[in-house]
PDB file of C-alpha atoms in Angstrom:
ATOM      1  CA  UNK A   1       0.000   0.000   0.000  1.00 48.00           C
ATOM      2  CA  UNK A   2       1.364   2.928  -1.291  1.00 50.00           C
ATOM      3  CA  UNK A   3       0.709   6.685   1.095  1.00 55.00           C
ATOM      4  CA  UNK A   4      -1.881   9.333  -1.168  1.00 59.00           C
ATOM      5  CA  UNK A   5      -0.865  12.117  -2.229  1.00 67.00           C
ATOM      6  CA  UNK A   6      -1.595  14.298   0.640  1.00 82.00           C
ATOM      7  CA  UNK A   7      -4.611  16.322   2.214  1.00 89.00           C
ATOM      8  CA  UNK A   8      -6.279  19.204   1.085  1.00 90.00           C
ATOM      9  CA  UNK A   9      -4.075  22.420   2.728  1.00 91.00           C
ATOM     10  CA  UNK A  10      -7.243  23.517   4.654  1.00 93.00           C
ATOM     11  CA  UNK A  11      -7.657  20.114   5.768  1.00 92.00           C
ATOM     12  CA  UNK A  12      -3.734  19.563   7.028  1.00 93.00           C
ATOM     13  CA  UNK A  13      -4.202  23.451   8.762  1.00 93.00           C
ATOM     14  CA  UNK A  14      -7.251  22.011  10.695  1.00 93.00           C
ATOM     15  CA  UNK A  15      -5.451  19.296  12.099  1.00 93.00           C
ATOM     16  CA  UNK A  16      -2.825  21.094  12.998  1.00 94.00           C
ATOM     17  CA  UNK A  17      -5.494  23.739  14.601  1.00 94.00           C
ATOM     18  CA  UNK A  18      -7.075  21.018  16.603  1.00 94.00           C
ATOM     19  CA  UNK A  19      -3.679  19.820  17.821  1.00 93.00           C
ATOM     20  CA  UNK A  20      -2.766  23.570  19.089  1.00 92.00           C
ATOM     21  CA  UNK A  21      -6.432  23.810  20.453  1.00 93.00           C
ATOM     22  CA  UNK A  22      -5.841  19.984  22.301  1.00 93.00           C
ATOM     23  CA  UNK A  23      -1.985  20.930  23.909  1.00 89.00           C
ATOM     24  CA  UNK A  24      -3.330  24.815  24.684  1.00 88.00           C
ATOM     25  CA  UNK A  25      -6.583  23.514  26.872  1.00 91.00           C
ATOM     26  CA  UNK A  26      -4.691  20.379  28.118  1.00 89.00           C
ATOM     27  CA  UNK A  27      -0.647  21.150  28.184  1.00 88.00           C
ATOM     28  CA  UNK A  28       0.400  24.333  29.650  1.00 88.00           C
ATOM     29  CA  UNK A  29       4.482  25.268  29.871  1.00 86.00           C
ATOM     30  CA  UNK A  30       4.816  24.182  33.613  1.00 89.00           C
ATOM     31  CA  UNK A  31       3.282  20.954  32.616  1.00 88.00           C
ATOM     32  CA  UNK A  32       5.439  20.266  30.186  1.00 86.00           C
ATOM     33  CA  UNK A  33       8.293  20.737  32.543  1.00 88.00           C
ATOM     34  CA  UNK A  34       6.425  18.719  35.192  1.00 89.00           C
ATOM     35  CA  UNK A  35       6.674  15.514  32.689  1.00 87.00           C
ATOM     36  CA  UNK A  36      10.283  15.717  31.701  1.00 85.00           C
ATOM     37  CA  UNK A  37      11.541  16.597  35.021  1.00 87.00           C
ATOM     38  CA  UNK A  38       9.530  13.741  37.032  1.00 87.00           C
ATOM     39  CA  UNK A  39      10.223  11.392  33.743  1.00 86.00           C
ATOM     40  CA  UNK A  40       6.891  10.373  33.111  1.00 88.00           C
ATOM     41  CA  UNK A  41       5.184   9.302  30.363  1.00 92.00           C
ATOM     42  CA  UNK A  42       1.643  11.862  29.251  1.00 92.00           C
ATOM     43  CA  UNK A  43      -0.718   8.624  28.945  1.00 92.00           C
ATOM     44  CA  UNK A  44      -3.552  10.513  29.707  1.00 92.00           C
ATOM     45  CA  UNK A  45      -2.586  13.227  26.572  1.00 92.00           C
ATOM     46  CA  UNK A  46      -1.638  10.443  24.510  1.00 94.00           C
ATOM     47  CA  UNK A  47      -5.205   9.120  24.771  1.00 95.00           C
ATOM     48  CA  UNK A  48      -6.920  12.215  24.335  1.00 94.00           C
ATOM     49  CA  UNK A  49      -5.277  12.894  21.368  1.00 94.00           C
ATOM     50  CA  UNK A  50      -5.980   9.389  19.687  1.00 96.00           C
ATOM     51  CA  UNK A  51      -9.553   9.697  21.367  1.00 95.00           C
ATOM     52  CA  UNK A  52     -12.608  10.111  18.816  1.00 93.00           C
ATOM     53  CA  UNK A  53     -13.501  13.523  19.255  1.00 92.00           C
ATOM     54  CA  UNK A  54      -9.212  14.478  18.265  1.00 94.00           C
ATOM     55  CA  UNK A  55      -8.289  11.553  16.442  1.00 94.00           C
ATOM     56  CA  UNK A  56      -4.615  13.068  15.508  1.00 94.00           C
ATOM     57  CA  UNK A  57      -3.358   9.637  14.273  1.00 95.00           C
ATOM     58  CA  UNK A  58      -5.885   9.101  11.982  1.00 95.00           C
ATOM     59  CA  UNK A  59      -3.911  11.351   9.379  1.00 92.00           C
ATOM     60  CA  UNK A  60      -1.620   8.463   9.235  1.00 89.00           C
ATOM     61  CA  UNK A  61      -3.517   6.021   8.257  1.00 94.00           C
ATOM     62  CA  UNK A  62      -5.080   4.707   4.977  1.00 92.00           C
ATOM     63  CA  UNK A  63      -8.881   5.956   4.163  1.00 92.00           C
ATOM     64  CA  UNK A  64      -9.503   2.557   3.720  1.00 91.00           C
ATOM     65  CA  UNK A  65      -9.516   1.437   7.435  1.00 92.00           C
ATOM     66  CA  UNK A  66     -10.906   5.058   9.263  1.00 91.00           C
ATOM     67  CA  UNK A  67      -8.334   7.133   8.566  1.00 93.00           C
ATOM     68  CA  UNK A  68      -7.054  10.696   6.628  1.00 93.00           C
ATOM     69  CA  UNK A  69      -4.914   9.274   4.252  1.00 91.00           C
ATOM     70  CA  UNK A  70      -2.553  11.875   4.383  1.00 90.00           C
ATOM     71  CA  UNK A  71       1.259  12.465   2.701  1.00 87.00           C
ATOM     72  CA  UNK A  72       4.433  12.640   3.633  1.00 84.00           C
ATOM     73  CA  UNK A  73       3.993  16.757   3.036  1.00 87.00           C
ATOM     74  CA  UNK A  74       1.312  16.530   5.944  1.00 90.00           C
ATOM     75  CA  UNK A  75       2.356  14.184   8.440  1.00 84.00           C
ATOM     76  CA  UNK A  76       6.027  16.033   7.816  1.00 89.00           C
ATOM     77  CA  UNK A  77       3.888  19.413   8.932  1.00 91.00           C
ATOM     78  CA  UNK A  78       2.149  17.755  12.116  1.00 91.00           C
ATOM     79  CA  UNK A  79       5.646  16.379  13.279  1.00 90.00           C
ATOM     80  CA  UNK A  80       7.127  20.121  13.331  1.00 92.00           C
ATOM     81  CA  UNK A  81       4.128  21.508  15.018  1.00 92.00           C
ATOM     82  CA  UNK A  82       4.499  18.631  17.710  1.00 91.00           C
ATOM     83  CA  UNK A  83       8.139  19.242  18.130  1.00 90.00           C
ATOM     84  CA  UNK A  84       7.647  22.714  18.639  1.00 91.00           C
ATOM     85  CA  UNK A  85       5.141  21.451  21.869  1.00 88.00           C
ATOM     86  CA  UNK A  86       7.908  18.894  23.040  1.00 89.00           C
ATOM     87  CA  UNK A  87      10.039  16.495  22.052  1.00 91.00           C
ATOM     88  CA  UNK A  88       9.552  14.086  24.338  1.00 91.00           C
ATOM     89  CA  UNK A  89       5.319  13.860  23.791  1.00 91.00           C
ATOM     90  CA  UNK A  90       5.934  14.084  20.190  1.00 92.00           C
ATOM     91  CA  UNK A  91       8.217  11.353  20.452  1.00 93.00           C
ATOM     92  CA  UNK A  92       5.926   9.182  22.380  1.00 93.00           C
ATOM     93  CA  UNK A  93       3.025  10.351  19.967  1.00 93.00           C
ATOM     94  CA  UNK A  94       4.809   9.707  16.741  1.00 92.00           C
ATOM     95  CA  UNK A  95       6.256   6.026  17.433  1.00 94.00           C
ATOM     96  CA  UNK A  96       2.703   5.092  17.057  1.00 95.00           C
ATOM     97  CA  UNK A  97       3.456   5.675  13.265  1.00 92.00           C
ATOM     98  CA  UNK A  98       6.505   3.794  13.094  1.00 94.00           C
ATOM     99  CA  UNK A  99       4.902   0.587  14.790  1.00 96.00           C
ATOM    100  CA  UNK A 100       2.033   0.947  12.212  1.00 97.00           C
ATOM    101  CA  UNK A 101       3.766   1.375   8.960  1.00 95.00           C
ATOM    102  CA  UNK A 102       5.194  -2.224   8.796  1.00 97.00           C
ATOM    103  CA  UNK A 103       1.538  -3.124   8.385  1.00 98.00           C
ATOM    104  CA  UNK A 104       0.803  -0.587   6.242  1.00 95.00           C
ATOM    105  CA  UNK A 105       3.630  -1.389   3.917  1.00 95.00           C
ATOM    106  CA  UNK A 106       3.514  -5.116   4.150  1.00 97.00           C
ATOM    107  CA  UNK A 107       0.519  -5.974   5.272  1.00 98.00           C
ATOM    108  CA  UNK A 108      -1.707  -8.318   3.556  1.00 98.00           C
ATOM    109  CA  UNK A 109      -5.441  -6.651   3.168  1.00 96.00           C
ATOM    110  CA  UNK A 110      -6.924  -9.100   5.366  1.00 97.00           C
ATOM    111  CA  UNK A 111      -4.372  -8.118   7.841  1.00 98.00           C
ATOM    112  CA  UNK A 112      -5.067  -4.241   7.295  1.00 97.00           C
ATOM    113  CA  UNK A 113      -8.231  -4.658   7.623  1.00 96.00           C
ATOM    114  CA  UNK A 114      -7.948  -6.832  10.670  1.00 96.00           C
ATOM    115  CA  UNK A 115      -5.280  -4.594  12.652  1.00 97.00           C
ATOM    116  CA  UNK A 116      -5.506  -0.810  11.609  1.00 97.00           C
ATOM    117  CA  UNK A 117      -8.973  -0.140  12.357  1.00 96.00           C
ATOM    118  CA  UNK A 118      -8.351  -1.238  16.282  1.00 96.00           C
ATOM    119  CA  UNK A 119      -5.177   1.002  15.726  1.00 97.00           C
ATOM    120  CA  UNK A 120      -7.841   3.641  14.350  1.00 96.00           C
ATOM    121  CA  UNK A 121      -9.464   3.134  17.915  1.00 96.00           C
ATOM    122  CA  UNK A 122      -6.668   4.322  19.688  1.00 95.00           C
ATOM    123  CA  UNK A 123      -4.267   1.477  20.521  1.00 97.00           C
ATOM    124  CA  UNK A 124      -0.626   2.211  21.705  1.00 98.00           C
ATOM    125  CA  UNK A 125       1.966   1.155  19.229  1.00 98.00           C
ATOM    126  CA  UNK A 126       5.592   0.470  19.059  1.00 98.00           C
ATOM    127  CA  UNK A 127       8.014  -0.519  16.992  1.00 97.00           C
ATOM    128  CA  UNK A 128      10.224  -3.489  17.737  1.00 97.00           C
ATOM    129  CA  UNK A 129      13.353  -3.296  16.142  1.00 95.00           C
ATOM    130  CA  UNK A 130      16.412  -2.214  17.901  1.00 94.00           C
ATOM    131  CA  UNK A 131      18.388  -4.157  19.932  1.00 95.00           C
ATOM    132  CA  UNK A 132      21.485  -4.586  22.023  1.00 91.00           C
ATOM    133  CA  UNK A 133      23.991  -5.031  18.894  1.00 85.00           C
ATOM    134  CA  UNK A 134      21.198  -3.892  16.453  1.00 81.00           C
ATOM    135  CA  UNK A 135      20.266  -0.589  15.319  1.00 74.00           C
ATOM    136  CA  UNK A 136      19.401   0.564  12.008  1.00 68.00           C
ATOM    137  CA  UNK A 137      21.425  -1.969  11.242  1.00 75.00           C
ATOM    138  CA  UNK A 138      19.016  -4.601  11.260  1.00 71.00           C
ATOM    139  CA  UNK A 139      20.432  -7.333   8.962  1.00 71.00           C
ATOM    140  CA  UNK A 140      22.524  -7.584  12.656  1.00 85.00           C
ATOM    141  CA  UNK A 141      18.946  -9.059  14.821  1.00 92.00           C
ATOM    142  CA  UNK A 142      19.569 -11.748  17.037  1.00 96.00           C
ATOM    143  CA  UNK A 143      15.606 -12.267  18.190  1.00 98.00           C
ATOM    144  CA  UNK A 144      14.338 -15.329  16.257  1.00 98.00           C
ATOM    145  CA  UNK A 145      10.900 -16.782  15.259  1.00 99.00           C
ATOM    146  CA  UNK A 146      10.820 -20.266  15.404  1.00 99.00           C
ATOM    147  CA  UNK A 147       7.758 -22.247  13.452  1.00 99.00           C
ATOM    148  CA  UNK A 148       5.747 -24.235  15.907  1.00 99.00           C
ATOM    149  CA  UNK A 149       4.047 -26.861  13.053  1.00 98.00           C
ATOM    150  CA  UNK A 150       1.109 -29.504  13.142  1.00 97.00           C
ATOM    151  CA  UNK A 151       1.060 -32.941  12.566  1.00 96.00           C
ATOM    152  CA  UNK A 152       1.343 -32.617   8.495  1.00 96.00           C
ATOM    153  CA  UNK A 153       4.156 -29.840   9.436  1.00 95.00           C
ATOM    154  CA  UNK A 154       1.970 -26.793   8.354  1.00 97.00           C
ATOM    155  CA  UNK A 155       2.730 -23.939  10.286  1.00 98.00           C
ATOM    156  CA  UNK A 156       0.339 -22.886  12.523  1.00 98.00           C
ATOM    157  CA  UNK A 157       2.529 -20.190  14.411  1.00 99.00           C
ATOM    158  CA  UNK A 158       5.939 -19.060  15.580  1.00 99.00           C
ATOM    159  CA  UNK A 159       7.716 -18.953  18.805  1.00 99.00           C
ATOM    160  CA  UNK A 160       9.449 -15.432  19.446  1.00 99.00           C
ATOM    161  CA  UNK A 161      12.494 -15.439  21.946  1.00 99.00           C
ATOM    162  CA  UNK A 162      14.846 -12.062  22.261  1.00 98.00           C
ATOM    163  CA  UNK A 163      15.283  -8.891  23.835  1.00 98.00           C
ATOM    164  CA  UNK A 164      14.410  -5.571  21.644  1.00 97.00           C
ATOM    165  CA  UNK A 165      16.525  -2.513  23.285  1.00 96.00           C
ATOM    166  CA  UNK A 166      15.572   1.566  23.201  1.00 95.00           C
ATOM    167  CA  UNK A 167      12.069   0.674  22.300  1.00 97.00           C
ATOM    168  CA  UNK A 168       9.655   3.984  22.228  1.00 96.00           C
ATOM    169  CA  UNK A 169       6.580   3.211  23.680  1.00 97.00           C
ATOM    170  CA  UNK A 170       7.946  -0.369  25.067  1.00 97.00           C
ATOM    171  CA  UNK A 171       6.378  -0.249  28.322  1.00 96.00           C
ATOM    172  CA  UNK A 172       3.148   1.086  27.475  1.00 97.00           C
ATOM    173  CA  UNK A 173       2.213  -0.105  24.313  1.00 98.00           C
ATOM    174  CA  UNK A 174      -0.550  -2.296  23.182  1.00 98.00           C
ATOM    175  CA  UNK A 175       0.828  -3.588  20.176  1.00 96.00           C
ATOM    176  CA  UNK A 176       3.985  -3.575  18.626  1.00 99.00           C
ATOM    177  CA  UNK A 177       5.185  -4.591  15.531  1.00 99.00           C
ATOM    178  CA  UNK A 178       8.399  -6.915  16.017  1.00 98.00           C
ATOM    179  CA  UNK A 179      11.230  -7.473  13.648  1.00 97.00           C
ATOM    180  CA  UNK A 180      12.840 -11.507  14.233  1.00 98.00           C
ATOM    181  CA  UNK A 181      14.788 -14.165  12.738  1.00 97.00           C
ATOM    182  CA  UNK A 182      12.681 -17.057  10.537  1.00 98.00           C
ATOM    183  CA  UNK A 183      14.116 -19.652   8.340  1.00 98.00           C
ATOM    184  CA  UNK A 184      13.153 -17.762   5.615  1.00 98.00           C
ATOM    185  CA  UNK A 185      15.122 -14.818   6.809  1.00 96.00           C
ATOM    186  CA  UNK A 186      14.253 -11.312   9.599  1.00 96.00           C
ATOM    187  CA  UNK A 187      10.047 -10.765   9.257  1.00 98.00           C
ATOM    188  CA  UNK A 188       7.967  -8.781  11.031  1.00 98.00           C
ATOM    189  CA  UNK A 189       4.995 -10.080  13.668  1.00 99.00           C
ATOM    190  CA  UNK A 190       2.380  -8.372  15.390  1.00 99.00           C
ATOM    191  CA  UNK A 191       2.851  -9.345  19.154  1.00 99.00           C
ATOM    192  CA  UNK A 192      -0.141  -7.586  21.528  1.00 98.00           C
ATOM    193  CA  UNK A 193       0.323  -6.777  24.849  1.00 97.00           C
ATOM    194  CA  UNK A 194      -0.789 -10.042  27.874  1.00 97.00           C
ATOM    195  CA  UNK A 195       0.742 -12.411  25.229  1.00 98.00           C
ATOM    196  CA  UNK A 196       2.646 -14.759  27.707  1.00 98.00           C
ATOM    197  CA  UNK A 197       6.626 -14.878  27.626  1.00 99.00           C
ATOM    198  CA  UNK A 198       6.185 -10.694  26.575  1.00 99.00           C
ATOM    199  CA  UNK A 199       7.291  -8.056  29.397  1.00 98.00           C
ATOM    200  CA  UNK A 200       9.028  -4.989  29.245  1.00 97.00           C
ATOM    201  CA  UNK A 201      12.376  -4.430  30.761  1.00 94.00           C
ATOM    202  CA  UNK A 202      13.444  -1.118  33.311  1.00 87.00           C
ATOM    203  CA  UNK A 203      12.573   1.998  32.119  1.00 86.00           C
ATOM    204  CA  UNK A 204      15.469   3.579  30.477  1.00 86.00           C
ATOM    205  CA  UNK A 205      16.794   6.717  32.535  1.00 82.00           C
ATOM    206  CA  UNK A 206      16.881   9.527  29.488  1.00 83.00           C
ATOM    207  CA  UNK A 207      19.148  12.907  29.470  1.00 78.00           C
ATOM    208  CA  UNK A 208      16.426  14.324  27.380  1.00 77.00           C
ATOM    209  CA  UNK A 209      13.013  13.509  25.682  1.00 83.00           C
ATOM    210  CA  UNK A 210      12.122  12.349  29.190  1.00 86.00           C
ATOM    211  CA  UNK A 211       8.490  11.955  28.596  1.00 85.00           C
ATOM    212  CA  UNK A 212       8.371   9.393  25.673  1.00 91.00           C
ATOM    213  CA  UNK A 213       8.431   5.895  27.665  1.00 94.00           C
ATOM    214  CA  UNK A 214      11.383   3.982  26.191  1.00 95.00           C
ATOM    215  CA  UNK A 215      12.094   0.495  27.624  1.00 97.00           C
ATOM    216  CA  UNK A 216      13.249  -2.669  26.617  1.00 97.00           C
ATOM    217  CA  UNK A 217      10.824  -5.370  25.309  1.00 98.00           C
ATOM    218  CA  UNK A 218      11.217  -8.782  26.327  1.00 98.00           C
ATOM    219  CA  UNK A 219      10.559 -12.050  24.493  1.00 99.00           C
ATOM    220  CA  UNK A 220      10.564 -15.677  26.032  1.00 99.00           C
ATOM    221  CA  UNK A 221       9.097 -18.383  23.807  1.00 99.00           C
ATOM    222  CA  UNK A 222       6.122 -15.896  23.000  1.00 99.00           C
ATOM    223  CA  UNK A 223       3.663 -17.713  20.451  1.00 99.00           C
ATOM    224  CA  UNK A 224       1.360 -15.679  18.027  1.00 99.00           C
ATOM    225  CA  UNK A 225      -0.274 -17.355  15.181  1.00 99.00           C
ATOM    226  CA  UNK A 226       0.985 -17.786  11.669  1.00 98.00           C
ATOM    227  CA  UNK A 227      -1.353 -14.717  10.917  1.00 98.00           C
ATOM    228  CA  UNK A 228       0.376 -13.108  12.747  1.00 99.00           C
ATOM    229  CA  UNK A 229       3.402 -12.754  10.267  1.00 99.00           C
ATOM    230  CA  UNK A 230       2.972  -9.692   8.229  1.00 99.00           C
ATOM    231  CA  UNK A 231       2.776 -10.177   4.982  1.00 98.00           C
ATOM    232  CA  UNK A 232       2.456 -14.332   5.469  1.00 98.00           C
ATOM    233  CA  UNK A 233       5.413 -15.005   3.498  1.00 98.00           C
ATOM    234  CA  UNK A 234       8.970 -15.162   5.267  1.00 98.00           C
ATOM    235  CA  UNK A 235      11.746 -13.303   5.004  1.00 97.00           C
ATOM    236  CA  UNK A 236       9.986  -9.736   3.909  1.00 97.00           C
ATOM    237  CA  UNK A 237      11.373  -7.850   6.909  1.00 96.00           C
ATOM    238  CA  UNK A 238      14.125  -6.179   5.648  1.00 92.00           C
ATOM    239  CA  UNK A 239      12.183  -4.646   2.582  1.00 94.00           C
ATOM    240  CA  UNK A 240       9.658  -3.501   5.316  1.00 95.00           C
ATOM    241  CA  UNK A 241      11.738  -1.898   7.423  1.00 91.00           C
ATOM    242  CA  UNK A 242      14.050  -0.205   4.666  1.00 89.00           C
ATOM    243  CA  UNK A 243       9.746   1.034   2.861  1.00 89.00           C
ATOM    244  CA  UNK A 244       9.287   1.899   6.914  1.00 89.00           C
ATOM    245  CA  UNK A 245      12.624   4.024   7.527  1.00 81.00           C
ATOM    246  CA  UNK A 246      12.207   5.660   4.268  1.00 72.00           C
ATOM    247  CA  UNK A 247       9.370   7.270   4.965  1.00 68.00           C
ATOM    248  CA  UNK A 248       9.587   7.935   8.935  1.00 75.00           C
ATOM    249  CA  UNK A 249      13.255   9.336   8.836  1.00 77.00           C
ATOM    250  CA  UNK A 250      11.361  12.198   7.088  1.00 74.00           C
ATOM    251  CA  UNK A 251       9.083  12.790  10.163  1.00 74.00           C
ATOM    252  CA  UNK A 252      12.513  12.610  12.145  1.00 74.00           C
ATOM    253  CA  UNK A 253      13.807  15.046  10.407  1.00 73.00           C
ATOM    254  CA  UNK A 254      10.692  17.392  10.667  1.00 69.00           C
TER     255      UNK A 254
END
């Protein structure tokens, strides 16, 4: 699935209104100080703004499942207004993006349409990529998925065991998109939150950007479904991530 073109201008500037009008009513100075000095992470922001009556995420995502459809020119525009509140809540905000796009860019469309409407409904998302000796680098992942197969040896799910490191949104999210090791080479899998063998390690302690919650995510013999690999063929990981950084290192840079 390839992003649209963009947003009408008057619809981008209304967003962007709604999103001064939210932080105005909701985030004053001395609360924004408040969160990066005590180092805690705005849940009760971040829900507000992915609550119906805001709905700030739903510029990222597809028309198709709930949301704006917007471009790279518009999401690019909401990332500089939210930098200009803080770095740490847009940080927090905007990882919800990055955990989605894997399924936006590799997704099957029974799989879109399964997972990005709930994400439409306001789910906290991260993306599970980095770890210890892996960074952008992430032909370098040690974090496997092993097939768990039936009787005739169809496989019916996979078996995730690792440790993901400097995860945004690790110890708070809902979902998260994770990057492992098959025999058919690194793939992504949707892994929710309560599946057993998942936990999130100690907080990390942050010189800066103190309010985005950024953890490490923990995985011992997790099992999800075969479903549950995006795409449902092996080995289409890298291509994800490389359609995924593409794209977000332009909201980085905003």
């Amino acid at each position: 699935m390839t992003r649209s073109a963009g947003l009408a201008p008057e619809m981008t500037e209304m967003v962007i209104q709604t999103l001064k009008q939210v932080v105005q009513r909701e985030l004053p100075d001395s609360k924004i100080l408040e969160l990066d000095e005590q180092d805690v992470f705005p849940e009760e922001l971040i829900r507000r703004l992915l609550s119906p009556d805001v709905g700030l995420h739903l510029i990222f995502l597809p028309e198709a499942v709930g949301g704006l459809g917007g471009g790279a020119r518009d999401i690019c525009q909401v990332s500089e207004e939210m930098a200009t509140i803080d770095l740490g809540v847009a940080t927090a905000f905007l990882a919800i993006l990055l955990g989605t796009d894997p399924i936006i860019v590799g997704g099957t469309e029974e799989q879109k349409n399964n997972w990005l409407p709930r994400i439409a409904a306001g789910l906290i998302v991260a993306y599970g990529v980095t770890e210890p000796e892996a960074g952008s680098n992430v032909a370098s992942l040690k974090t496997t998925a092993d097939p768990i197969t039936d009787a005739d040896g169809t496989v019916t799910g996979y078996r995730l065991n690792g440790v993901k490191q400097f995860i945004t949104n690790g110890g708070v999210a809902e979902f998260i998109t994770i990057l492992a090791k098959t025999p058919g080479g690194p793939s992504f899998f949707v892994v929710e939150k309560g599946a057993p063998g998942l936990s999130a390690g100690k907080k990390e302690e942050k010189h800066g950007i103190r309010a985005s919650n950024t953890a490490s995510v923990i995985l011992e013999d997790v099992e999800v479904p075969a479903g549950n690999l995006i795409g449902v063929v092996e080995g289409e990981g890298l291509r994800q991530a490389n359609a995924v950084f593409g794209y977000t290192r332009l909201m980085v840079g905003s």
